[in-house]
Amino acid sequence: MANIPDDREPTGYRPSDDDRPSGRDDDFGRNREDEPSKPAYGDHDLVPDATAEIKAMAKEGLNHPSTKPVLTGAAVGAIAGGVLPVVTWPIGLIAGAGFMLYKRLRP
């Protein structure tokens, strides 16, 4: 498609990657073909990492380094769930444990 200006285009119009010649450096001096491709969204390794961490916590019990922070997060979440009128303590417990597990996996 030709680069014909239109009323709908923003003032800082920049042609898309399809309109640019291949291998051209962008404004920051990096070659676009050299950049590694990122996943479109999210962290695709989170679920396998969480599964492995939960299994390790189940095997090692309180000796595992993640068990105590996750249990603390669960307790804080349960107390917050009991105090707040919107959620109940089981939801707070699960949310607190899930948050602390996430923070242990992705600091």
Rosetta silent file (secondary structure, phi, psi, omega in degrees, C-alpha in Angstrom):
SEQUENCE: MANIPDDREPTGYRPSDDDRPSGRDDDFGRNREDEPSKPAYGDHDLVPDATAEIKAMAKEGLNHPSTKPVLTGAAVGAIAGGVLPVVTWPIGLIAGAGFMLYKRLRP
SCORE:     score description
SCORE:     0.000 S_00000001
   1 L     0.000  138.775 -178.676    0.000    0.000    0.000 S_00000001
   2 L   -74.506  153.807  178.381    1.308    3.432   -0.871 S_00000001
   3 L   -87.134   73.563  179.075    2.096    5.991    1.803 S_00000001
   4 L   -94.495  121.662  179.991   -0.647    8.438    0.903 S_00000001
   5 L   -60.311  147.793 -176.768   -1.302   10.936    3.704 S_00000001
   6 L  -140.279  156.765  179.219   -4.781   10.828    5.113 S_00000001
   7 L   -63.615  -27.033 -175.772   -6.731   12.926    7.608 S_00000001
   8 L   -81.202  -13.989 -177.541   -6.904    9.929    9.943 S_00000001
   9 L   -78.647  143.125  177.056   -3.132    9.448   10.223 S_00000001
  10 L   -67.635  162.396 -177.273   -1.327   10.977   13.196 S_00000001
  11 L   -66.989  -31.303  179.276    1.069   13.838   12.557 S_00000001
  12 L   -91.420   45.675 -176.127    4.081   11.717   13.497 S_00000001
  13 L   -59.368  132.752  177.749    3.284    9.098   10.867 S_00000001
  14 L  -129.997  127.850 -176.868    5.936    6.457   10.585 S_00000001
  15 L   -61.950  150.390  179.989    5.717    3.760    7.898 S_00000001
  16 L   -72.212  171.468 -179.748    5.153    0.215    9.079 S_00000001
  17 L   -62.283  -29.299  179.931    7.818   -2.479    8.924 S_00000001
  18 L   -69.281  -29.519 -178.020    6.249   -3.814    5.716 S_00000001
  19 L   -83.763  -14.718 -178.144    6.766   -0.477    3.970 S_00000001
  20 L   -88.245  151.249  174.819   10.439   -0.198    4.947 S_00000001
  21 L   -67.858  148.397 -176.805   13.246   -1.825    3.014 S_00000001
  22 L   -66.133  139.695  175.772   14.596   -4.995    4.623 S_00000001
  23 L    81.261    3.641 -178.643   17.601   -4.664    6.910 S_00000001
  24 L   -74.812  140.756  177.419   17.298   -0.913    7.364 S_00000001
  25 E   -72.037  143.530  176.672   18.423    0.516   10.699 S_00000001
  26 L   -86.144 -169.709 -174.263   15.715    2.110   12.776 S_00000001
  27 L   -65.638  -18.794 -176.444   15.952    5.459   14.557 S_00000001
  28 L   -98.785    5.465  176.256   18.045    4.010   17.381 S_00000001
  29 L    82.441    9.580  178.454   20.780    2.591   15.170 S_00000001
  30 L  -102.026  147.426  177.034   19.847   -1.062   15.681 S_00000001
  31 E   -85.065  127.208 -176.192   19.081   -3.438   12.880 S_00000001
  32 H   -64.737  -29.145 -178.248   15.556   -4.827   13.271 S_00000001
  33 H   -73.613  -19.780 -179.406   16.502   -8.249   11.920 S_00000001
  34 H   -83.355  -15.834 -176.949   19.083   -8.703   14.705 S_00000001
  35 L   -75.933  136.005  177.394   16.559   -8.247   17.518 S_00000001
  36 L   -69.838  147.757 -179.845   15.233  -11.444   19.070 S_00000001
  37 L   -80.499  137.226  179.141   11.529  -11.968   18.692 S_00000001
  38 L   -98.258  155.233  173.170    9.500  -11.612   21.885 S_00000001
  39 L   -63.712  152.310 -176.206    6.346  -13.537   22.657 S_00000001
  40 L   -62.222  -34.722 -179.651    3.226  -11.619   21.704 S_00000001
  41 L  -160.692  156.280  170.470    2.036  -11.404   25.302 S_00000001
  42 L    68.010 -177.676  179.361    2.617  -12.710   28.790 S_00000001
  43 L  -113.507  106.366 -173.002    5.209  -14.945   30.325 S_00000001
  44 L   -76.638   -9.943  179.540    4.941  -18.391   28.791 S_00000001
  45 L   -97.628    1.884 -174.578    7.245  -20.022   31.364 S_00000001
  46 H   -68.167  -45.823 -176.495    5.218  -18.988   34.407 S_00000001
  47 H   -65.034  -47.826  177.069    2.905  -22.021   34.617 S_00000001
  48 H   -63.018  -36.662  177.625    5.660  -24.673   34.339 S_00000001
  49 H   -64.840  -43.213  179.773    7.786  -22.723   36.839 S_00000001
  50 H   -65.863  -40.105  178.545    4.877  -22.436   39.277 S_00000001
  51 H   -61.776  -45.657  179.404    4.065  -26.129   38.899 S_00000001
  52 H   -64.259  -39.291 -179.908    7.657  -27.124   39.630 S_00000001
  53 H   -66.874  -42.253  179.837    7.806  -24.757   42.624 S_00000001
  54 H   -65.985  -40.553  177.511    4.552  -26.078   44.110 S_00000001
  55 H   -63.775  -41.146  178.810    5.706  -29.692   43.666 S_00000001
  56 H   -66.482  -38.116  177.746    9.023  -28.881   45.346 S_00000001
  57 H   -65.702  -37.198  179.348    7.210  -27.129   48.201 S_00000001
  58 H   -68.134  -36.776 -179.702    4.958  -30.171   48.647 S_00000001
  59 H   -73.000  -44.897 -172.644    7.951  -32.538   48.771 S_00000001
  60 H   -90.168  -16.543  179.284   10.194  -30.494   51.073 S_00000001
  61 H    66.732 -136.459 -177.877    7.536  -28.958   53.309 S_00000001
  62 H   -73.697   -8.743  176.838    8.741  -26.139   55.565 S_00000001
  63 H   -77.493  -16.607  179.264   12.363  -26.806   54.588 S_00000001
  64 L   -75.047  138.756 -176.488   11.732  -25.336   51.131 S_00000001
  65 L   -66.493  -18.547 -179.036   12.708  -21.635   50.927 S_00000001
  66 L   -91.822  -14.160 -173.304    9.408  -20.613   49.301 S_00000001
  67 H   -64.541  -49.054 -176.069    7.049  -22.289   51.759 S_00000001
  68 H   -64.534  -44.702  177.070    7.224  -19.761   54.610 S_00000001
  69 H   -64.012  -35.996  179.990    6.741  -16.620   52.454 S_00000001
  70 H   -69.364  -40.658  177.001    3.820  -18.232   50.611 S_00000001
  71 H   -66.446  -36.686  175.951    2.171  -19.285   53.883 S_00000001
  72 H   -63.644  -43.929  177.038    2.724  -15.788   55.280 S_00000001
  73 H   -62.082  -37.908  177.787    1.099  -14.302   52.176 S_00000001
  74 H   -64.993  -41.285  179.568   -1.810  -16.712   52.572 S_00000001
  75 H   -66.035  -44.012  178.638   -2.277  -15.666   56.210 S_00000001
  76 H   -63.532  -41.624  178.009   -2.137  -11.957   55.373 S_00000001
  77 H   -64.004  -38.913  178.722   -4.591  -12.491   52.515 S_00000001
  78 H   -65.939  -41.145  177.770   -6.972  -14.415   54.768 S_00000001
  79 H   -65.304  -43.915  178.304   -6.897  -11.648   57.385 S_00000001
  80 H   -63.589  -38.663  177.719   -7.440   -8.996   54.712 S_00000001
  81 H   -65.845  -32.368  177.405  -10.283  -11.067   53.266 S_00000001
  82 H   -73.791  -31.441 -178.475  -11.879  -11.286   56.698 S_00000001
  83 H   -80.757  -40.973 -177.064  -11.615   -7.536   57.284 S_00000001
  84 L   -75.632  138.201 -177.933  -12.759   -6.378   53.852 S_00000001
  85 L   -78.034  -13.390 -173.851  -16.498   -6.603   53.227 S_00000001
  86 L   -82.854  -37.755 -176.780  -16.139   -7.402   49.514 S_00000001
  87 L  -118.207  161.323  177.429  -14.248  -10.711   49.714 S_00000001
  88 L  -100.540  170.517 -175.344  -14.258  -13.635   52.123 S_00000001
  89 H   -64.685  -34.737  178.219  -11.258  -15.160   53.870 S_00000001
  90 H   -64.357  -36.322  177.991  -10.846  -18.158   51.482 S_00000001
  91 H   -67.552  -41.882  176.702  -10.565  -15.809   48.512 S_00000001
  92 H   -62.999  -39.412  178.987   -8.071  -13.669   50.421 S_00000001
  93 H   -61.926  -47.726 -179.968   -6.092  -16.764   51.398 S_00000001
  94 H   -65.953  -42.036 -179.691   -5.818  -17.955   47.790 S_00000001
  95 H   -65.352  -42.499  179.460   -5.038  -14.461   46.511 S_00000001
  96 H   -64.686  -44.138  178.514   -2.343  -13.882   49.152 S_00000001
  97 H   -65.758  -41.440  179.114   -0.687  -17.245   48.531 S_00000001
  98 H   -64.583  -39.805  179.050   -0.868  -16.751   44.765 S_00000001
  99 H   -64.982  -45.684 -179.252    0.639  -13.287   44.981 S_00000001
 100 H   -67.474  -35.512  176.037    3.543  -14.410   47.152 S_00000001
 101 H   -64.148  -42.717  177.879    4.194  -17.424   44.912 S_00000001
 102 H   -61.605  -43.128  179.847    4.270  -15.100   41.907 S_00000001
 103 H   -67.072  -28.456  175.335    6.684  -12.750   43.691 S_00000001
 104 H   -72.343  -35.016 -179.059    8.941  -15.716   44.524 S_00000001
 105 H   -80.069  -39.452 -177.170    8.966  -16.797   40.874 S_00000001
 106 L  -127.674   81.857 -176.851    9.245  -13.332   39.319 S_00000001
 107 L   -67.897    0.000    0.000   10.886  -10.911   41.799 S_00000001
